mmCIF file of N, CA and C in Angstrom:
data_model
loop_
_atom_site.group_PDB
_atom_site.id
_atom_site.type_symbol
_atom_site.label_atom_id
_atom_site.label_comp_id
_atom_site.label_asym_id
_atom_site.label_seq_id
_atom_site.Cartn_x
_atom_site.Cartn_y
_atom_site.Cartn_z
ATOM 1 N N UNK B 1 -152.781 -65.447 -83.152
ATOM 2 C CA UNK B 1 -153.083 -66.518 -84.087
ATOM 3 C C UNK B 1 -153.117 -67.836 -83.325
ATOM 4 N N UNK B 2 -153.818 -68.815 -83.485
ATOM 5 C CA UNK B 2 -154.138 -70.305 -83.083
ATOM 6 C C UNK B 2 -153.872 -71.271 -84.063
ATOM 7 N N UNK B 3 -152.841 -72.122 -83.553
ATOM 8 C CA UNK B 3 -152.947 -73.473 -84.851
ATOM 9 C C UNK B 3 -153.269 -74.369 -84.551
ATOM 10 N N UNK B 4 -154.124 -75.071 -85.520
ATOM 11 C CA UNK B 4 -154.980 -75.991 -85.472
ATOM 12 C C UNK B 4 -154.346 -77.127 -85.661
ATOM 13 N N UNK B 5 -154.264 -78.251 -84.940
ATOM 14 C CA UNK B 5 -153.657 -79.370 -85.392
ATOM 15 C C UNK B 5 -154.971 -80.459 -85.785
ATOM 16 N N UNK B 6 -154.714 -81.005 -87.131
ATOM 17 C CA UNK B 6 -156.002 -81.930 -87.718
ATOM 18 C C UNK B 6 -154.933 -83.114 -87.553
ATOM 19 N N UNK B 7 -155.827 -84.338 -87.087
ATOM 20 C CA UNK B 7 -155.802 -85.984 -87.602
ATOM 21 C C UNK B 7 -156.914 -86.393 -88.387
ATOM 22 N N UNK B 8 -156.396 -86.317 -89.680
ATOM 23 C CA UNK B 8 -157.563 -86.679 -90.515
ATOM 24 C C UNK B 8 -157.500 -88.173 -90.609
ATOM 25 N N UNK B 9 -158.722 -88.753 -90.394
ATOM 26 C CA UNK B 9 -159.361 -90.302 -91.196
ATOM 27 C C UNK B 9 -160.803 -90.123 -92.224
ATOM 28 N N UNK B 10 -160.972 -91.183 -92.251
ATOM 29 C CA UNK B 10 -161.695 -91.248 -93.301
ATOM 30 C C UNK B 10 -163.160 -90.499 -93.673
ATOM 31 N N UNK B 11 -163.586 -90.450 -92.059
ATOM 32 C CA UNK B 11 -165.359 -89.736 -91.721
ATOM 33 C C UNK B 11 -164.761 -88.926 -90.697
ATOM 34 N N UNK B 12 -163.891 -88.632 -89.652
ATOM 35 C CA UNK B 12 -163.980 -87.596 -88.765
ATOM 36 C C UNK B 12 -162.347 -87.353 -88.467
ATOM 37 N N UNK B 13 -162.474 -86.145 -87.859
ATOM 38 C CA UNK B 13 -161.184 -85.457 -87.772
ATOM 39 C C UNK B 13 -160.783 -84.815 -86.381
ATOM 40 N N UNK B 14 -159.619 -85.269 -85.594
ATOM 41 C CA UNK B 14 -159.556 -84.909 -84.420
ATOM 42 C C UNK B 14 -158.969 -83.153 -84.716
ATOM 43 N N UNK B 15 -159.461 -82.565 -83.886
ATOM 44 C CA UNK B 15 -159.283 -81.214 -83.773
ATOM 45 C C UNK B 15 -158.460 -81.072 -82.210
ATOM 46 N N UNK B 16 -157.300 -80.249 -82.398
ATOM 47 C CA UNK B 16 -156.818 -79.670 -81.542
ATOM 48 C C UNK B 16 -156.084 -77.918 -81.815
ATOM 49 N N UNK B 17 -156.574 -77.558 -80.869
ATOM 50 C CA UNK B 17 -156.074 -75.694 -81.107
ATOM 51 C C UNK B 17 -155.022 -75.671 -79.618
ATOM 52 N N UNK B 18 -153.593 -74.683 -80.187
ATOM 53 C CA UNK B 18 -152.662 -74.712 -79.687
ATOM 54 C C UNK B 18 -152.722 -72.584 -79.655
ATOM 55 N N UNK B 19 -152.945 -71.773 -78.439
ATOM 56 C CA UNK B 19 -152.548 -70.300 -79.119
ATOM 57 C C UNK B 19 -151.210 -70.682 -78.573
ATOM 58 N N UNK B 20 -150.696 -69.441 -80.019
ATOM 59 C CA UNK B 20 -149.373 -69.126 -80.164
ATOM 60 C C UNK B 20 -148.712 -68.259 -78.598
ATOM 61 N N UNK B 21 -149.672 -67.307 -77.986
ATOM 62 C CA UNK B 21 -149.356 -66.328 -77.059
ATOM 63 C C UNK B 21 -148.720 -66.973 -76.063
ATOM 64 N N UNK B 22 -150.076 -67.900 -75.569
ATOM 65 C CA UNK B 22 -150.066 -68.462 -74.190
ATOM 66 C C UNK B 22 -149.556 -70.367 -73.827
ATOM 67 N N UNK B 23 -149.243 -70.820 -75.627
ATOM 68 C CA UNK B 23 -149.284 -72.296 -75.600
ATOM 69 C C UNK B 23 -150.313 -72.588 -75.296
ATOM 70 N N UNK B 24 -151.349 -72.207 -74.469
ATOM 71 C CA UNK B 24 -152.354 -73.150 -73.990
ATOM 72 C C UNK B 24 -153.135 -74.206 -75.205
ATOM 73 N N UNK B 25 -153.191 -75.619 -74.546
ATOM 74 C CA UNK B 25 -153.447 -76.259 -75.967
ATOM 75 C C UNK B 25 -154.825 -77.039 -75.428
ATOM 76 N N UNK B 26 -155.992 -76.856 -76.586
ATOM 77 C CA UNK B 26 -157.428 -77.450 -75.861
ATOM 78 C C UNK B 26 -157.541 -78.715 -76.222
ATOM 79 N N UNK B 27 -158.551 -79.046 -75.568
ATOM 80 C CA UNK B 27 -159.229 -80.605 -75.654
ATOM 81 C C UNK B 27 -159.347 -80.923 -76.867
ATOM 82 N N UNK B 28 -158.765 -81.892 -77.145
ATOM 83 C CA UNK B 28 -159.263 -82.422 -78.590
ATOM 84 C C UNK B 28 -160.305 -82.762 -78.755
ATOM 85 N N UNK B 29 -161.220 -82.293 -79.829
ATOM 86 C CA UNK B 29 -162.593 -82.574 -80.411
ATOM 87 C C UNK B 29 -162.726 -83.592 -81.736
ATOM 88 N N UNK B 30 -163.459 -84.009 -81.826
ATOM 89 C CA UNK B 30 -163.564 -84.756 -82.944
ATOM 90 C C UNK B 30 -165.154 -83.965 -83.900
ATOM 91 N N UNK B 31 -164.728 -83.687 -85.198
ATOM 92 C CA UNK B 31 -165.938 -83.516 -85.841
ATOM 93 C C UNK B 31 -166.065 -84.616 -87.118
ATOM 94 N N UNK B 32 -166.962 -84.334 -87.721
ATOM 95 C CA UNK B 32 -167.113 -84.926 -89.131
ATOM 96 C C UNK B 32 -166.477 -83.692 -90.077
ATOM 97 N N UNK B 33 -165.760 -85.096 -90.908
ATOM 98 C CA UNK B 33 -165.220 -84.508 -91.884
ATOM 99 C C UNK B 33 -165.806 -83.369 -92.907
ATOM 100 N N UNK B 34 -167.262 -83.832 -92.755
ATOM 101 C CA UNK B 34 -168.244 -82.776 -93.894
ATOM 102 C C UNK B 34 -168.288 -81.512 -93.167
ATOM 103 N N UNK B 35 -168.106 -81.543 -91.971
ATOM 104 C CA UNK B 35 -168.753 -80.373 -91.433
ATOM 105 C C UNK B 35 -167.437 -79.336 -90.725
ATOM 106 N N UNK B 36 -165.997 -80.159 -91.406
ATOM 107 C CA UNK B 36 -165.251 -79.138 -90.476
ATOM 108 C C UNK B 36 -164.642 -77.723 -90.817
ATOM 109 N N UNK B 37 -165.012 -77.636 -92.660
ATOM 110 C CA UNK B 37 -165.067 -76.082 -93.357
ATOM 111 C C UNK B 37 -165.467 -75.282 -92.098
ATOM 112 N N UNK B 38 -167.410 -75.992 -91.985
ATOM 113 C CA UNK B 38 -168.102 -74.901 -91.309
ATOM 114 C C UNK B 38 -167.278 -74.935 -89.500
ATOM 115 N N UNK B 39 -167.114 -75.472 -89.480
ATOM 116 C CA UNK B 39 -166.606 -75.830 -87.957
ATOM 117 C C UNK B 39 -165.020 -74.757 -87.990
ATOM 118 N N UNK B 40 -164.641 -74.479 -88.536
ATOM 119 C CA UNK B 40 -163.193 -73.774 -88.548
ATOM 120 C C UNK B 40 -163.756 -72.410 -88.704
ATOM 121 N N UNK B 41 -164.525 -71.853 -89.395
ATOM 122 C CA UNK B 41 -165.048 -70.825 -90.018
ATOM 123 C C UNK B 41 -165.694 -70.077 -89.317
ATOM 124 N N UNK B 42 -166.438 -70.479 -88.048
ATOM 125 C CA UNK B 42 -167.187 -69.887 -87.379
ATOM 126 C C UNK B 42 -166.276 -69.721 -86.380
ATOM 127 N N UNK B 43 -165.231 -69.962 -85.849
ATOM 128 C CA UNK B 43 -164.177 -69.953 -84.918
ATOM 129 C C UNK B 43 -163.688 -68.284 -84.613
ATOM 130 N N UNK B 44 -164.229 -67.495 -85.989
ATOM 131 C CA UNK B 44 -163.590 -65.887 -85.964
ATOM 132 C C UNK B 44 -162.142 -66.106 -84.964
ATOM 133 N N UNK B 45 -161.339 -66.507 -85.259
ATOM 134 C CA UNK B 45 -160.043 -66.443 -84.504
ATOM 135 C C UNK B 45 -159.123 -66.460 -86.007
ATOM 136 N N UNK B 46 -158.050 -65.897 -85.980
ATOM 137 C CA UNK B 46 -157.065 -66.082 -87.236
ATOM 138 C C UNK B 46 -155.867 -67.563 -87.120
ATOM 139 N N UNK B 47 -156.595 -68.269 -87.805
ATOM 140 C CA UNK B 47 -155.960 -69.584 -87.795
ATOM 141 C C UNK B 47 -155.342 -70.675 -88.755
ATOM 142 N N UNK B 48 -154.187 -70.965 -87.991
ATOM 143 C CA UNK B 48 -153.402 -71.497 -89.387
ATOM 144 C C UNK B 48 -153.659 -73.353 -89.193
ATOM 145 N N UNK B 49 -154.256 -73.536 -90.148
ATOM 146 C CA UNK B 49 -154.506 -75.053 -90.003
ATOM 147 C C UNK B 49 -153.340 -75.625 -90.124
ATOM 148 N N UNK B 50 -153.075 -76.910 -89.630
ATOM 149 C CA UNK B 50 -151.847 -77.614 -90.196
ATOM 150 C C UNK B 50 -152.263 -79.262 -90.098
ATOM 151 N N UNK B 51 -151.587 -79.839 -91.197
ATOM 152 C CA UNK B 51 -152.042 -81.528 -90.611
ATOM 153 C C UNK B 51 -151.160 -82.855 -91.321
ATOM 154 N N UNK B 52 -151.281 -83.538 -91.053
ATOM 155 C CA UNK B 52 -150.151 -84.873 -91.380
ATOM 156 C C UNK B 52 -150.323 -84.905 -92.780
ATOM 157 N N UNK B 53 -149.562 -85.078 -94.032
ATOM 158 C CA UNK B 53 -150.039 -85.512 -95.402
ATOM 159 C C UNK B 53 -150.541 -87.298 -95.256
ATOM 160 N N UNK B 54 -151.478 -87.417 -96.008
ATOM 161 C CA UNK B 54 -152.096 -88.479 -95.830
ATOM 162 C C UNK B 54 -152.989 -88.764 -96.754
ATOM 163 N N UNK B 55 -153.472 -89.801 -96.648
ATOM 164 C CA UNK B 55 -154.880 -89.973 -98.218
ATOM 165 C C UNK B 55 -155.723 -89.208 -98.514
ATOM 166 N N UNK B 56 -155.859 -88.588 -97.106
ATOM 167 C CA UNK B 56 -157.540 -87.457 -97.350
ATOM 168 C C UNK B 56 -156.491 -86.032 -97.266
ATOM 169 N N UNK B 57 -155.381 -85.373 -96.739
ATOM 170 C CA UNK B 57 -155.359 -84.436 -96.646
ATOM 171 C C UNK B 57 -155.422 -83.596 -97.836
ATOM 172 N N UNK B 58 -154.941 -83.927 -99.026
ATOM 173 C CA UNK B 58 -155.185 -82.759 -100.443
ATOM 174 C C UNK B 58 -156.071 -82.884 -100.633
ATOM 175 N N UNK B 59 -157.082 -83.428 -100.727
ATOM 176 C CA UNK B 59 -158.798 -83.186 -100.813
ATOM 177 C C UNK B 59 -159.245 -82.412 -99.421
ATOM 178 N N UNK B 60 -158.783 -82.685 -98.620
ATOM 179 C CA UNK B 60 -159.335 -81.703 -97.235
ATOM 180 C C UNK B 60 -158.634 -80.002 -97.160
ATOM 181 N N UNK B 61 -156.896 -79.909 -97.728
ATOM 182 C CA UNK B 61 -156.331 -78.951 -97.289
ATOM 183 C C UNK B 61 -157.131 -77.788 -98.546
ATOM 184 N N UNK B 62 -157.116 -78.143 -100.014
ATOM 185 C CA UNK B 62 -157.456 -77.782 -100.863
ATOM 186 C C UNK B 62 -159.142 -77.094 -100.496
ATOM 187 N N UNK B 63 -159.664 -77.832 -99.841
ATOM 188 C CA UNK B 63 -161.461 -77.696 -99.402
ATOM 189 C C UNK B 63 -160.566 -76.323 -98.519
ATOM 190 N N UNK B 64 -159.911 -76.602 -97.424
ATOM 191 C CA UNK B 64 -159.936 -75.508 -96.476
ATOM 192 C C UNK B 64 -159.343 -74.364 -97.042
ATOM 193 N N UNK B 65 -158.509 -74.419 -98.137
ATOM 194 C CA UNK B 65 -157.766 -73.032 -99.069
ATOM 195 C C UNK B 65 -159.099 -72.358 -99.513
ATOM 196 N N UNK B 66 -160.000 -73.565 -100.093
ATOM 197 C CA UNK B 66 -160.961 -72.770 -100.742
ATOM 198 C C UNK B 66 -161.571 -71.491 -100.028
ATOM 199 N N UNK B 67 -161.916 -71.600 -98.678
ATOM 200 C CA UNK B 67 -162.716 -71.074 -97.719
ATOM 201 C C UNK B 67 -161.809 -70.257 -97.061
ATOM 202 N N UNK B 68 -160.568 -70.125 -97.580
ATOM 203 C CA UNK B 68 -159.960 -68.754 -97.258
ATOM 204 C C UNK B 68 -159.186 -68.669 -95.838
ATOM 205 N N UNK B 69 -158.911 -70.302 -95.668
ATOM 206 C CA UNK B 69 -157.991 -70.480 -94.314
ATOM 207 C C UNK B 69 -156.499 -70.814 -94.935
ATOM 208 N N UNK B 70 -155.646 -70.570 -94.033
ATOM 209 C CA UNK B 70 -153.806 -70.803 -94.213
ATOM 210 C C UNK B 70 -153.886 -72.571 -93.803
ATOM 211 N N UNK B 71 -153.002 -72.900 -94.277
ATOM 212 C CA UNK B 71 -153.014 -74.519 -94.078
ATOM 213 C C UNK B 71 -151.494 -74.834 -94.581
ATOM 214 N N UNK B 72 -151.484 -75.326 -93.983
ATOM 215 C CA UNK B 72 -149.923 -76.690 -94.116
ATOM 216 C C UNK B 72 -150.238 -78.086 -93.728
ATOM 217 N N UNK B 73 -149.733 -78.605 -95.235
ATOM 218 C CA UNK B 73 -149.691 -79.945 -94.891
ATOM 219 C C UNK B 73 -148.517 -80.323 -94.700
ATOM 220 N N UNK B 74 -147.912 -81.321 -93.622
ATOM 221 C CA UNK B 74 -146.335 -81.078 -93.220
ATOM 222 C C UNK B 74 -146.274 -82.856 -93.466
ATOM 223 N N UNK B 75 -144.917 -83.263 -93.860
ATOM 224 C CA UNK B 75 -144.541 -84.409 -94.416
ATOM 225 C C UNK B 75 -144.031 -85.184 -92.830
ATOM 226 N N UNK B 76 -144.601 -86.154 -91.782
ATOM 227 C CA UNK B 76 -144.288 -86.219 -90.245
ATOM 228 C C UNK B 76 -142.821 -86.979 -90.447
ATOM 229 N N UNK B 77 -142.948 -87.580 -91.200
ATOM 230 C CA UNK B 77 -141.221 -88.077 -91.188
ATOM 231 C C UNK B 77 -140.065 -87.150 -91.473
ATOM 232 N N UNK B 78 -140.198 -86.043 -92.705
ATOM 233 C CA UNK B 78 -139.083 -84.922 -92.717
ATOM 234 C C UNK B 78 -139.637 -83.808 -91.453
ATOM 235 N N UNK B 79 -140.058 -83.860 -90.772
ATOM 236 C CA UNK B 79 -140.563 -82.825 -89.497
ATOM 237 C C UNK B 79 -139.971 -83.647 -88.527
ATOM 238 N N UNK B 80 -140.348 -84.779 -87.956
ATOM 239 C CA UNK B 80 -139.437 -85.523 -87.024
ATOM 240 C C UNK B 80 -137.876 -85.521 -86.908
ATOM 241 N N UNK B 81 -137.287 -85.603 -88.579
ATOM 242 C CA UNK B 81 -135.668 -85.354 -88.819
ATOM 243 C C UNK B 81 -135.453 -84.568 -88.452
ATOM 244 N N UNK B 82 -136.387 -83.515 -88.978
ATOM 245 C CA UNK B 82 -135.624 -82.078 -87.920
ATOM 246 C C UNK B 82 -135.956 -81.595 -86.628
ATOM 247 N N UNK B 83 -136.515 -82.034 -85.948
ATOM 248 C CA UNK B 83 -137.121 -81.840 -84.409
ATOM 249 C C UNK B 83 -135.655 -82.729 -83.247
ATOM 250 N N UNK B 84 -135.337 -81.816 -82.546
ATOM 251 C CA UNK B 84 -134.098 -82.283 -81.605
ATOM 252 C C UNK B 84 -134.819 -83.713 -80.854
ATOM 253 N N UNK B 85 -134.353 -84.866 -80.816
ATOM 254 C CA UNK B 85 -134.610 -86.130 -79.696
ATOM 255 C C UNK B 85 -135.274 -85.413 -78.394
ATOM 256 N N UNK B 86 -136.161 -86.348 -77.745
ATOM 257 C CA UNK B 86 -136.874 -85.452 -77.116
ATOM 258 C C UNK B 86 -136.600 -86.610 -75.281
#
């Protein structure tokens, strides 16, 4: 499995994929927001989206449930509380 880390704004969305196996984590991409259903979808890899809650994410996470992907939207301030000082 691969998780996807989204930064959503308003017209485009930074994309980063992390696999679970190897950590290896890729280049961040940027797409448009309209097009990143199709952009996740064609990926054939089993992938769990995840991304900051924010203005656009329940209109975006809800779009990506539709289309039959796993998604978490994670709250970055209660995720930081629990993450050890780094």
């Amino acid at each position: 499995m691969k998780h996807v880390g989204l930064d959503v704004h308003q017209a485009k969305t930074t994309v980063v994929f992390v696999d679970d196996q190897t950590g290896e984590v890729s280049r961040a991409r940027s797409v448009a927001n309209a097009e990143l259903p199709e952009y996740l979808l064609g990926l054939e890899d089993d992938l769990r989206v995840v991304m900051e809650s924010c203005l656009h994410s329940k209109f975006l996470a809800r779009q990506l449930l539709s289309c039959g992907l796993e998604v978490w939207v994670l709250d970055a301030r209660k995720v930081a509380a629990q993450m050890p000082a780094f």
